[in-house]
Short mmCIF file of N, CA and C and ligand atoms in Angstrom, two decimals:
data_model
loop_
_atom_site.label_atom_id
_atom_site.label_comp_id
_atom_site.label_asym_id
_atom_site.label_seq_id
_atom_site.Cartn_x
_atom_site.Cartn_y
_atom_site.Cartn_z
N MET A 1 15.84 -7.76 12.63
CA MET A 1 15.00 -7.90 12.18
C MET A 1 14.13 -7.37 13.41
N THR A 2 13.00 -6.09 12.89
CA THR A 2 12.20 -5.84 13.88
C THR A 2 11.15 -5.75 13.01
N ILE A 3 10.12 -6.23 14.25
CA ILE A 3 8.58 -6.46 13.86
C ILE A 3 7.85 -4.52 14.84
N LYS A 4 7.58 -4.44 13.68
CA LYS A 4 7.02 -2.41 14.84
C LYS A 4 5.33 -2.75 15.17
N THR A 5 5.41 -2.06 16.33
CA THR A 5 3.79 -1.71 16.37
C THR A 5 3.70 -0.91 15.30
N VAL A 6 2.04 -1.37 15.25
CA VAL A 6 1.82 -0.46 13.71
C VAL A 6 0.55 0.56 14.52
N LEU A 7 0.75 1.59 14.12
CA LEU A 7 -0.26 2.42 14.89
C LEU A 7 -1.39 2.16 14.41
N ARG A 8 -2.57 2.90 15.42
CA ARG A 8 -3.45 2.80 14.72
C ARG A 8 -4.79 3.81 14.61
N MET A 9 -6.00 3.84 14.27
CA MET A 9 -6.21 5.04 13.71
C MET A 9 -6.71 6.01 15.16
N GLY A 10 -5.88 7.25 14.86
CA GLY A 10 -6.55 7.82 16.23
C GLY A 10 -4.75 8.58 16.42
N GLU A 11 -3.91 7.91 16.60
CA GLU A 11 -2.96 8.52 15.63
C GLU A 11 -2.27 9.47 15.18
N PRO A 12 -1.70 10.64 15.74
CA PRO A 12 -1.56 12.08 15.11
C PRO A 12 -0.47 11.88 13.87
N CYS A 13 0.20 10.69 13.96
CA CYS A 13 1.32 10.32 13.50
C CYS A 13 0.89 10.06 11.81
N LEU A 14 -0.01 9.38 12.05
CA LEU A 14 -1.42 8.72 10.67
C LEU A 14 -1.61 9.91 9.56
N LEU A 15 -2.03 11.40 10.73
CA LEU A 15 -2.83 12.59 9.77
C LEU A 15 -1.33 13.63 9.28
N LEU A 16 -0.45 13.16 9.64
CA LEU A 16 0.18 14.10 9.04
C LEU A 16 1.14 13.81 7.30
N LYS A 17 1.65 15.07 6.83
CA LYS A 17 1.97 15.10 5.33
C LYS A 17 3.26 14.56 5.36
N ALA A 18 3.64 12.99 4.98
CA ALA A 18 4.97 12.84 5.19
C ALA A 18 6.06 13.63 4.46
N ALA A 19 7.76 13.54 5.05
CA ALA A 19 8.41 14.40 4.78
C ALA A 19 9.23 13.19 3.05
N PRO A 20 9.53 14.05 2.44
CA PRO A 20 10.24 12.99 1.17
C PRO A 20 11.27 12.88 1.48
N VAL A 21 11.85 10.91 0.76
CA VAL A 21 13.43 10.91 1.25
C VAL A 21 14.61 11.72 0.81
N GLU A 22 15.27 12.08 1.10
CA GLU A 22 16.09 12.92 1.00
C GLU A 22 17.46 12.33 -0.35
N GLN A 23 18.12 11.31 1.00
CA GLN A 23 19.15 10.64 0.19
C GLN A 23 18.91 8.61 0.35
N PHE A 24 19.70 8.11 -0.61
CA PHE A 24 19.06 7.12 -0.95
C PHE A 24 20.39 5.67 -0.21
N ASP A 25 19.96 4.78 -0.98
CA ASP A 25 20.92 3.54 -0.29
C ASP A 25 21.45 4.33 0.63
N THR A 26 20.62 4.34 1.87
CA THR A 26 22.02 4.75 3.59
C THR A 26 21.32 3.66 4.90
N PRO A 27 22.02 3.13 5.26
CA PRO A 27 22.09 2.25 6.34
C PRO A 27 20.63 2.82 7.13
N GLU A 28 20.01 3.74 7.36
CA GLU A 28 19.19 4.47 7.49
C GLU A 28 17.46 3.60 6.69
N LEU A 29 18.31 4.25 5.72
CA LEU A 29 16.56 3.59 4.70
C LEU A 29 16.65 2.34 4.56
N HIS A 30 17.70 1.38 4.91
CA HIS A 30 17.90 0.07 4.51
C HIS A 30 17.05 -0.49 5.52
N ALA A 31 17.32 0.01 7.13
CA ALA A 31 16.63 -0.69 8.18
C ALA A 31 15.25 0.00 8.70
N LEU A 32 14.94 0.54 7.46
CA LEU A 32 13.69 0.95 7.93
C LEU A 32 13.20 0.36 6.83
N ILE A 33 13.16 0.40 5.86
CA ILE A 33 12.34 -1.00 4.64
C ILE A 33 12.57 -2.37 5.44
N GLU A 34 13.48 -2.76 6.19
CA GLU A 34 13.51 -4.36 6.71
C GLU A 34 12.60 -4.37 7.62
N ASP A 35 12.54 -3.09 8.53
CA ASP A 35 11.16 -3.28 9.64
C ASP A 35 10.12 -3.25 9.37
N LEU A 36 9.31 -2.40 8.05
CA LEU A 36 8.86 -2.64 7.30
C LEU A 36 8.43 -3.82 6.37
N GLU A 37 9.34 -4.16 6.15
CA GLU A 37 8.71 -5.51 5.51
C GLU A 37 8.30 -6.59 6.30
N ASP A 38 9.17 -7.14 8.07
CA ASP A 38 9.32 -7.42 8.59
C ASP A 38 7.63 -7.42 9.13
N THR A 39 7.52 -6.11 9.47
CA THR A 39 6.42 -6.22 10.24
C THR A 39 4.71 -6.13 9.13
N MET A 40 5.18 -6.04 7.92
CA MET A 40 4.14 -6.52 6.79
C MET A 40 4.00 -7.99 6.93
N LEU A 41 4.51 -8.62 6.69
CA LEU A 41 5.05 -10.34 6.77
C LEU A 41 4.04 -10.60 8.03
N HIS A 42 4.25 -9.95 9.26
CA HIS A 42 4.08 -10.51 10.32
C HIS A 42 3.13 -10.29 10.52
N MET A 43 2.13 -9.04 9.99
CA MET A 43 0.97 -8.89 10.60
C MET A 43 0.01 -9.61 8.61
N SER A 44 0.61 -9.91 8.11
CA SER A 44 -0.25 -10.80 6.47
C SER A 44 -0.70 -9.49 6.10
N GLY A 45 0.34 -7.96 5.98
CA GLY A 45 -0.60 -7.17 5.07
C GLY A 45 -0.22 -7.48 3.76
N ALA A 46 -1.02 -6.16 2.95
CA ALA A 46 -0.44 -6.10 1.62
C ALA A 46 -0.49 -4.85 1.56
N GLY A 47 0.69 -4.60 2.14
CA GLY A 47 0.96 -3.12 2.32
C GLY A 47 1.26 -2.17 3.12
N ILE A 48 2.51 -1.73 3.36
CA ILE A 48 2.59 -1.00 4.62
C ILE A 48 3.37 0.47 4.37
N ALA A 49 2.91 1.89 5.18
CA ALA A 49 3.51 2.98 5.32
C ALA A 49 4.60 3.23 6.42
N ALA A 50 5.65 3.97 5.44
CA ALA A 50 6.64 4.37 7.08
C ALA A 50 5.55 4.91 8.06
N PRO A 51 4.82 6.20 7.85
CA PRO A 51 3.98 6.14 8.38
C PRO A 51 3.29 5.24 10.28
N GLN A 52 3.21 4.35 9.16
CA GLN A 52 2.39 3.66 10.29
C GLN A 52 2.86 2.49 11.39
N ILE A 53 4.09 3.06 10.74
CA ILE A 53 5.05 2.53 11.98
C ILE A 53 5.88 3.28 12.53
N GLY A 54 5.34 4.98 13.09
CA GLY A 54 6.00 6.07 12.88
C GLY A 54 6.69 7.04 12.76
N VAL A 55 7.29 6.73 11.51
CA VAL A 55 8.21 7.37 10.29
C VAL A 55 7.66 7.84 9.80
N SER A 56 7.64 9.54 9.48
CA SER A 56 6.34 10.14 9.38
C SER A 56 7.83 10.66 7.21
N LEU A 57 8.08 9.54 6.55
CA LEU A 57 8.37 9.41 5.47
C LEU A 57 7.60 9.24 4.28
N ARG A 58 8.36 9.59 3.41
CA ARG A 58 7.40 9.18 1.74
C ARG A 58 7.63 7.74 1.57
N VAL A 59 7.54 6.47 2.17
CA VAL A 59 8.14 5.30 1.91
C VAL A 59 6.90 4.57 1.81
N VAL A 60 6.48 3.80 0.73
CA VAL A 60 6.01 2.52 1.11
C VAL A 60 6.00 1.32 0.78
N ILE A 61 5.93 0.40 1.76
CA ILE A 61 6.33 -1.06 0.79
C ILE A 61 4.69 -1.76 0.53
N PHE A 62 4.79 -2.87 -0.54
CA PHE A 62 3.19 -3.53 -0.88
C PHE A 62 3.82 -4.98 -1.80
N GLY A 63 2.76 -5.59 -1.89
CA GLY A 63 3.41 -7.02 -2.73
C GLY A 63 3.20 -8.00 -2.37
N LYS A 64 4.09 -9.28 -3.03
CA LYS A 64 4.35 -10.44 -1.97
C LYS A 64 5.27 -10.74 -3.62
N LYS A 65 6.01 -11.26 -2.88
CA LYS A 65 7.56 -12.11 -3.60
C LYS A 65 6.50 -14.06 -3.93
N THR A 66 5.61 -13.75 -5.11
CA THR A 66 5.14 -14.39 -5.27
C THR A 66 5.80 -15.28 -6.21
N VAL A 67 6.14 -14.58 -7.19
CA VAL A 67 6.53 -15.23 -8.27
C VAL A 67 8.29 -16.00 -8.22
N PRO A 68 8.66 -17.31 -8.51
CA PRO A 68 10.12 -17.06 -8.45
C PRO A 68 11.30 -16.19 -9.02
N ASN A 69 12.01 -15.77 -8.96
CA ASN A 69 13.19 -14.96 -9.18
C ASN A 69 12.74 -13.70 -10.63
N GLN A 70 11.67 -13.33 -9.85
CA GLN A 70 10.83 -12.03 -10.99
C GLN A 70 11.28 -11.35 -10.89
N THR A 71 11.45 -10.72 -12.41
CA THR A 71 12.67 -9.75 -12.49
C THR A 71 11.74 -8.45 -12.86
N GLU A 72 12.61 -7.29 -12.98
CA GLU A 72 11.67 -5.97 -13.47
C GLU A 72 10.56 -5.59 -14.45
N GLU A 73 11.13 -6.39 -15.59
CA GLU A 73 10.67 -6.24 -16.69
C GLU A 73 8.99 -7.50 -16.36
N ASP A 74 9.07 -8.36 -15.45
CA ASP A 74 7.88 -9.59 -14.92
C ASP A 74 6.65 -8.06 -14.47
N ALA A 75 7.72 -6.81 -13.31
CA ALA A 75 7.20 -6.34 -12.72
C ALA A 75 6.55 -5.49 -13.18
N ARG A 76 6.95 -5.09 -14.28
CA ARG A 76 6.29 -3.81 -15.46
C ARG A 76 5.16 -4.24 -16.17
N ASN A 77 5.63 -5.50 -16.37
CA ASN A 77 4.21 -6.43 -17.30
C ASN A 77 3.53 -7.41 -16.88
N PRO A 78 2.63 -7.23 -15.25
CA PRO A 78 2.49 -8.56 -14.69
C PRO A 78 2.18 -9.85 -15.85
N ARG A 79 2.39 -10.98 -15.82
CA ARG A 79 1.67 -11.74 -16.54
C ARG A 79 0.68 -12.25 -15.83
N TYR A 80 0.45 -12.30 -14.67
CA TYR A 80 -0.65 -12.82 -14.06
C TYR A 80 -1.32 -11.43 -13.07
N PRO A 81 -2.75 -11.55 -14.22
CA PRO A 81 -3.17 -10.08 -13.91
C PRO A 81 -4.60 -10.78 -12.47
N ASP A 82 -3.89 -11.58 -11.73
CA ASP A 82 -4.71 -11.23 -10.30
C ASP A 82 -4.18 -10.53 -9.53
N ALA A 83 -5.39 -11.02 -8.21
CA ALA A 83 -4.67 -9.66 -7.35
C ALA A 83 -3.67 -10.27 -6.76
N ASP A 84 -3.21 -11.73 -6.24
CA ASP A 84 -1.76 -12.24 -5.45
C ASP A 84 -0.77 -11.55 -6.69
N ALA A 85 -1.05 -10.96 -7.98
CA ALA A 85 0.13 -10.80 -8.51
C ALA A 85 0.96 -9.57 -8.34
N VAL A 86 0.33 -8.47 -7.61
CA VAL A 86 1.36 -7.58 -7.54
C VAL A 86 2.46 -7.47 -6.83
N PRO A 87 3.08 -7.15 -7.26
CA PRO A 87 5.05 -7.42 -7.19
C PRO A 87 5.23 -6.87 -5.90
N TYR A 88 6.54 -7.08 -5.37
CA TYR A 88 6.75 -7.00 -4.00
C TYR A 88 7.80 -5.34 -4.42
N THR A 89 6.85 -4.75 -4.06
CA THR A 89 7.62 -3.59 -4.46
C THR A 89 7.78 -2.06 -3.34
N VAL A 90 9.43 -1.63 -3.37
CA VAL A 90 9.20 -0.62 -2.69
C VAL A 90 9.58 0.81 -3.31
N LEU A 91 8.24 1.50 -2.66
CA LEU A 91 8.09 2.80 -3.38
C LEU A 91 8.43 3.82 -2.51
N ILE A 92 9.58 5.13 -2.94
CA ILE A 92 9.62 5.68 -2.04
C ILE A 92 9.14 6.85 -2.80
N ASN A 93 9.09 8.17 -2.38
CA ASN A 93 8.69 10.06 -3.26
C ASN A 93 7.91 8.94 -4.20
N PRO A 94 6.55 8.79 -4.41
CA PRO A 94 5.78 8.35 -5.15
C PRO A 94 5.18 9.64 -5.75
N VAL A 95 4.89 9.58 -7.32
CA VAL A 95 4.02 10.53 -7.65
C VAL A 95 3.08 9.60 -8.18
N LEU A 96 1.66 10.17 -8.50
CA LEU A 96 0.66 8.81 -8.79
C LEU A 96 -0.39 9.55 -9.93
N SER A 97 -0.44 9.71 -11.22
CA SER A 97 -1.28 9.96 -12.08
C SER A 97 -2.15 9.11 -12.35
N PRO A 98 -3.70 9.52 -12.19
CA PRO A 98 -4.68 8.75 -12.53
C PRO A 98 -4.59 8.91 -14.21
N ILE A 99 -5.51 7.24 -14.72
CA ILE A 99 -5.28 7.48 -16.08
C ILE A 99 -6.77 7.35 -16.55
N GLY A 100 -6.67 9.05 -16.65
CA GLY A 100 -9.12 8.64 -17.44
C GLY A 100 -9.55 8.77 -15.46
N SER A 101 -10.60 8.99 -15.88
CA SER A 101 -11.59 9.37 -14.76
C SER A 101 -12.60 8.12 -13.55
N GLU A 102 -12.08 6.79 -14.96
CA GLU A 102 -12.81 5.78 -14.43
C GLU A 102 -12.87 5.22 -12.81
N THR A 103 -13.87 5.23 -12.01
CA THR A 103 -12.95 4.54 -10.61
C THR A 103 -13.93 3.25 -10.26
N GLU A 104 -13.63 2.55 -9.65
CA GLU A 104 -14.64 1.75 -9.21
C GLU A 104 -14.54 1.50 -7.26
N GLN A 105 -15.73 0.74 -7.26
CA GLN A 105 -15.80 0.43 -5.41
C GLN A 105 -15.55 -0.93 -4.90
N ASP A 106 -14.56 -1.13 -4.33
CA ASP A 106 -14.68 -2.29 -3.93
C ASP A 106 -14.23 -2.15 -1.88
N TRP A 107 -14.18 -3.35 -1.73
CA TRP A 107 -13.49 -3.41 -0.57
C TRP A 107 -11.94 -3.25 -0.09
N GLU A 108 -12.15 -2.70 1.62
CA GLU A 108 -10.44 -2.36 1.61
C GLU A 108 -10.58 -2.53 3.21
N GLY A 109 -9.29 -2.92 3.72
CA GLY A 109 -8.92 -3.08 4.77
C GLY A 109 -7.59 -1.76 4.85
N CYS A 110 -7.10 -1.88 6.51
CA CYS A 110 -5.86 -1.20 6.96
C CYS A 110 -5.22 -1.71 8.01
N LEU A 111 -4.14 -1.78 8.51
CA LEU A 111 -3.64 -2.61 9.27
C LEU A 111 -3.44 -1.67 10.64
N SER A 112 -3.92 -0.56 10.31
CA SER A 112 -4.00 0.64 11.04
C SER A 112 -5.82 0.82 11.60
N VAL A 113 -6.55 0.20 10.66
CA VAL A 113 -7.91 0.17 11.34
C VAL A 113 -8.31 -1.25 11.29
N PRO A 114 -7.74 -2.19 12.57
CA PRO A 114 -7.85 -3.30 12.39
C PRO A 114 -9.20 -3.67 13.11
N GLY A 115 -9.46 -5.26 11.91
CA GLY A 115 -10.83 -5.66 12.28
C GLY A 115 -11.64 -5.01 12.01
N MET A 116 -11.89 -4.43 10.74
CA MET A 116 -12.49 -3.67 10.00
C MET A 116 -12.53 -3.45 8.50
N ARG A 117 -13.98 -3.30 7.82
CA ARG A 117 -13.75 -3.43 6.04
C ARG A 117 -14.54 -2.03 5.22
N GLY A 118 -14.11 -1.83 5.07
CA GLY A 118 -15.06 -0.51 3.96
C GLY A 118 -15.32 -0.44 2.61
N ILE A 119 -16.11 0.06 1.93
CA ILE A 119 -16.13 -0.13 0.29
C ILE A 119 -15.81 1.18 -0.06
N VAL A 120 -14.65 1.44 -0.87
CA VAL A 120 -13.66 3.04 -1.56
C VAL A 120 -13.87 2.93 -2.31
N PRO A 121 -14.35 3.89 -3.37
CA PRO A 121 -13.79 4.17 -4.84
C PRO A 121 -12.10 4.28 -5.07
N ARG A 122 -11.64 4.26 -5.57
CA ARG A 122 -10.46 4.11 -6.54
C ARG A 122 -10.06 4.42 -7.62
N TYR A 123 -9.26 5.12 -8.49
CA TYR A 123 -9.25 5.37 -9.62
C TYR A 123 -8.35 3.45 -10.56
N VAL A 124 -9.44 3.43 -11.39
CA VAL A 124 -8.99 2.03 -12.44
C VAL A 124 -8.13 1.74 -12.43
N ARG A 125 -7.46 3.01 -13.46
CA ARG A 125 -6.07 2.83 -13.68
C ARG A 125 -5.20 3.83 -13.46
N LEU A 126 -3.66 3.74 -13.82
CA LEU A 126 -2.78 4.51 -12.48
C LEU A 126 -1.61 4.66 -13.41
N HIS A 127 -1.07 5.27 -13.56
CA HIS A 127 0.51 5.76 -13.67
C HIS A 127 1.29 6.09 -12.73
N TYR A 128 2.35 5.14 -11.92
CA TYR A 128 2.92 5.92 -10.71
C TYR A 128 4.64 5.64 -11.29
N THR A 129 5.16 7.07 -10.34
CA THR A 129 6.79 6.44 -10.47
C THR A 129 7.13 6.89 -8.89
N GLY A 130 8.68 6.64 -8.64
CA GLY A 130 9.10 6.32 -7.28
C GLY A 130 10.34 6.31 -7.66
N TYR A 131 11.06 5.69 -6.36
CA TYR A 131 12.80 5.16 -6.64
C TYR A 131 12.58 3.84 -5.73
N ASP A 132 13.75 2.98 -5.38
CA ASP A 132 13.60 1.56 -4.84
C ASP A 132 14.34 2.70 -3.55
N GLN A 133 14.81 1.55 -2.57
CA GLN A 133 15.80 2.17 -1.90
C GLN A 133 17.27 1.92 -2.38
N PHE A 134 17.44 2.04 -3.42
CA PHE A 134 19.31 1.97 -4.11
C PHE A 134 19.17 3.29 -4.91
N GLY A 135 17.66 4.13 -5.39
CA GLY A 135 17.57 5.32 -5.87
C GLY A 135 17.02 4.96 -6.86
N ASN A 136 16.98 3.48 -7.35
CA ASN A 136 16.52 2.72 -8.78
C ASN A 136 15.36 3.81 -9.14
N PHE A 137 14.67 4.56 -10.57
CA PHE A 137 13.78 5.06 -10.90
C PHE A 137 12.75 3.60 -11.12
N ILE A 138 11.39 4.15 -11.00
CA ILE A 138 10.02 2.79 -11.38
C ILE A 138 9.05 3.77 -11.61
N ASP A 139 8.83 3.32 -12.96
CA ASP A 139 7.56 4.03 -13.72
C ASP A 139 6.77 2.41 -14.40
N ARG A 140 5.30 3.16 -13.64
CA ARG A 140 4.34 1.54 -14.33
C ARG A 140 3.56 2.84 -14.48
N LEU A 141 2.89 0.94 -15.07
CA LEU A 141 1.39 1.47 -15.76
C LEU A 141 0.74 0.63 -15.08
N VAL A 142 -0.39 0.48 -14.33
CA VAL A 142 -1.17 -0.57 -13.26
C VAL A 142 -2.83 -0.24 -13.20
N ASN A 143 -3.44 -1.16 -13.10
CA ASN A 143 -5.02 -1.14 -13.27
C ASN A 143 -5.52 -2.20 -11.73
N GLY A 144 -6.60 -2.33 -11.45
CA GLY A 144 -7.59 -3.09 -10.86
C GLY A 144 -6.62 -2.32 -8.77
N PHE A 145 -6.49 -4.19 -8.88
CA PHE A 145 -6.18 -3.88 -7.22
C PHE A 145 -4.34 -3.40 -7.08
N HIS A 146 -3.87 -3.43 -7.67
CA HIS A 146 -2.70 -3.23 -7.97
C HIS A 146 -2.15 -1.55 -7.75
N ALA A 147 -3.38 -1.02 -8.83
CA ALA A 147 -4.13 0.62 -8.58
C ALA A 147 -4.18 1.07 -7.20
N ARG A 148 -5.62 0.20 -6.43
CA ARG A 148 -5.77 0.25 -5.68
C ARG A 148 -4.84 0.37 -4.68
N VAL A 149 -3.85 -0.81 -4.66
CA VAL A 149 -3.03 -0.86 -3.00
C VAL A 149 -2.24 0.61 -3.00
N VAL A 150 -1.41 0.47 -4.83
CA VAL A 150 -0.61 1.87 -4.87
C VAL A 150 -1.68 3.57 -3.73
N GLN A 151 -2.44 3.63 -4.11
CA GLN A 151 -3.28 4.44 -3.87
C GLN A 151 -3.88 4.81 -2.41
N HIS A 152 -4.18 3.55 -1.83
CA HIS A 152 -4.25 3.38 0.22
C HIS A 152 -2.71 4.10 0.18
N GLU A 153 -2.34 3.40 -0.16
CA GLU A 153 -0.51 3.16 0.46
C GLU A 153 0.05 4.29 0.40
N PHE A 154 -0.20 4.64 -1.16
CA PHE A 154 0.06 6.59 -1.45
C PHE A 154 -0.86 7.65 -0.52
N ASP A 155 -2.02 6.98 0.28
CA ASP A 155 -2.83 7.86 1.22
C ASP A 155 -1.94 8.69 2.41
N HIS A 156 -1.67 7.39 2.58
CA HIS A 156 -1.12 7.10 4.17
C HIS A 156 -0.11 8.25 4.29
N LEU A 157 0.57 8.70 3.31
CA LEU A 157 2.15 9.61 3.34
C LEU A 157 1.45 10.95 3.63
N ASP A 158 -0.44 11.37 2.86
CA ASP A 158 -0.41 12.22 2.94
C ASP A 158 -1.76 12.18 4.12
N GLY A 159 -1.44 11.50 5.12
CA GLY A 159 -2.22 11.64 6.40
C GLY A 159 -4.05 11.63 6.08
N ILE A 160 -3.94 10.16 5.04
CA ILE A 160 -5.14 9.89 4.92
C ILE A 160 -5.03 8.26 4.88
N LEU A 161 -6.53 8.59 5.90
CA LEU A 161 -7.07 6.67 5.52
C LEU A 161 -8.09 6.89 4.61
N TYR A 162 -8.60 5.09 4.71
CA TYR A 162 -9.18 4.98 3.83
C TYR A 162 -10.61 5.33 4.28
N PRO A 163 -11.12 4.95 5.70
CA PRO A 163 -12.74 5.19 6.07
C PRO A 163 -13.37 7.06 5.51
N MET A 164 -11.92 7.27 5.90
CA MET A 164 -12.16 9.23 5.32
C MET A 164 -11.83 9.04 4.03
N LYS A 165 -12.60 8.01 2.97
CA LYS A 165 -12.49 7.86 1.73
C LYS A 165 -13.96 7.26 1.18
N ILE A 166 -14.79 6.66 2.17
CA ILE A 166 -15.97 5.59 1.99
C ILE A 166 -16.44 6.68 1.22
N ASN A 167 -17.74 6.66 0.40
CA ASN A 167 -19.03 7.67 -0.25
C ASN A 167 -19.83 7.29 0.95
N ASP A 168 -20.39 5.89 1.31
CA ASP A 168 -21.78 5.73 1.85
C ASP A 168 -20.92 4.53 3.18
N LEU A 169 -21.44 4.80 4.40
CA LEU A 169 -21.05 4.88 5.28
C LEU A 169 -21.57 3.32 5.94
N LYS A 170 -22.50 3.17 5.10
CA LYS A 170 -23.31 1.37 5.27
C LYS A 170 -22.25 0.75 4.85
N TYR A 171 -21.12 1.19 4.57
CA TYR A 171 -20.31 0.33 3.77
C TYR A 171 -19.30 0.16 4.64
N PHE A 172 -19.28 0.37 6.04
CA PHE A 172 -18.01 0.68 6.70
C PHE A 172 -18.44 -0.77 8.02
N GLY A 173 -17.54 -1.55 8.31
CA GLY A 173 -17.98 -2.17 9.93
C GLY A 173 -16.66 -3.18 9.92
N TYR A 174 -17.47 -4.08 10.64
CA TYR A 174 -16.88 -5.63 11.16
C TYR A 174 -16.25 -6.02 10.13
N THR A 175 -14.89 -6.70 9.62
CA THR A 175 -14.94 -8.23 9.18
C THR A 175 -15.64 -8.81 9.56
N ASN A 176 -15.64 -8.93 10.53
CA ASN A 176 -16.26 -10.64 10.63
C ASN A 176 -17.61 -9.85 10.60
N VAL A 177 -18.37 -9.67 10.36
CA VAL A 177 -19.63 -9.49 10.08
C VAL A 177 -19.88 -9.76 8.89
N PHE A 178 -19.20 -8.59 8.00
CA PHE A 178 -19.49 -8.44 6.59
C PHE A 178 -18.91 -9.74 5.91
N PHE A 179 -17.74 -10.73 6.66
CA PHE A 179 -17.28 -11.52 5.45
C PHE A 179 -16.99 -12.64 7.11
N PRO A 180 -18.43 -13.52 7.87
CA PRO A 180 -18.44 -14.16 8.50
C PRO A 180 -17.65 -16.11 8.31
N ASN A 181 -17.43 -16.09 6.98
CA ASN A 181 -17.32 -17.43 6.52
C ASN A 181 -15.33 -17.00 6.09
N GLN A 182 -15.36 -16.26 6.10
CA GLN A 182 -13.93 -15.97 5.79
C GLN A 182 -13.08 -15.27 6.14
N ASP A 183 -11.47 -16.18 6.44
CA ASP A 183 -10.35 -15.29 6.95
C ASP A 183 -9.80 -14.68 5.97
N VAL A 184 -9.90 -13.17 6.44
CA VAL A 184 -9.50 -12.58 5.39
C VAL A 184 -8.00 -11.38 6.56
N GLN A 185 -7.01 -11.31 5.45
CA GLN A 185 -6.24 -10.44 6.16
C GLN A 185 -6.34 -8.96 6.08
N ASP A 186 -5.56 -7.99 7.09
CA ASP A 186 -6.08 -6.90 7.12
C ASP A 186 -5.66 -5.54 6.63
N GLU A 187 -4.92 -5.61 5.59
CA GLU A 187 -4.25 -4.57 4.63
C GLU A 187 -4.68 -5.15 3.39
NI1 LIG B 1 -3.37 1.31 5.45
#
């Protein structure tokens, strides 16, 4: 178990286009997933991408293991459409396709931009595919917060941080100024 240092905005590694994973179910890939999970849990993040710990590979993890004995079927058809229900997911070499053109604006944060929040437009509905660390295919239709998290994490793989996508910088600032009474997590 290793909690890694999360790189902050300004680090060149965060701006790279990450390389696809070529081999699944390897000790190196499992170690990377473990580091990402330990780091995300330690930082109370909603998601984290490999470039954020200095590994320029197309690997992200997100969501929380909040549903006991969660099955893959539950993950495909979440029974609880609230923000906490995003299933814990390892997503490698992801491919995203927006469904329709509808977008919505909502607050985001990022472990690489600590202490800040901004309002970012994202597609409401999303089809995404990819692989887990064992090479199993993942194919999901999602919306709302789940879709937002995947789009945010995917952007990290193309060197994009959420402040680059904010339409109106009036809505980018310090978390404890925008939300003085809330204990909110960083990503
Ligand atoms: Ni982020």
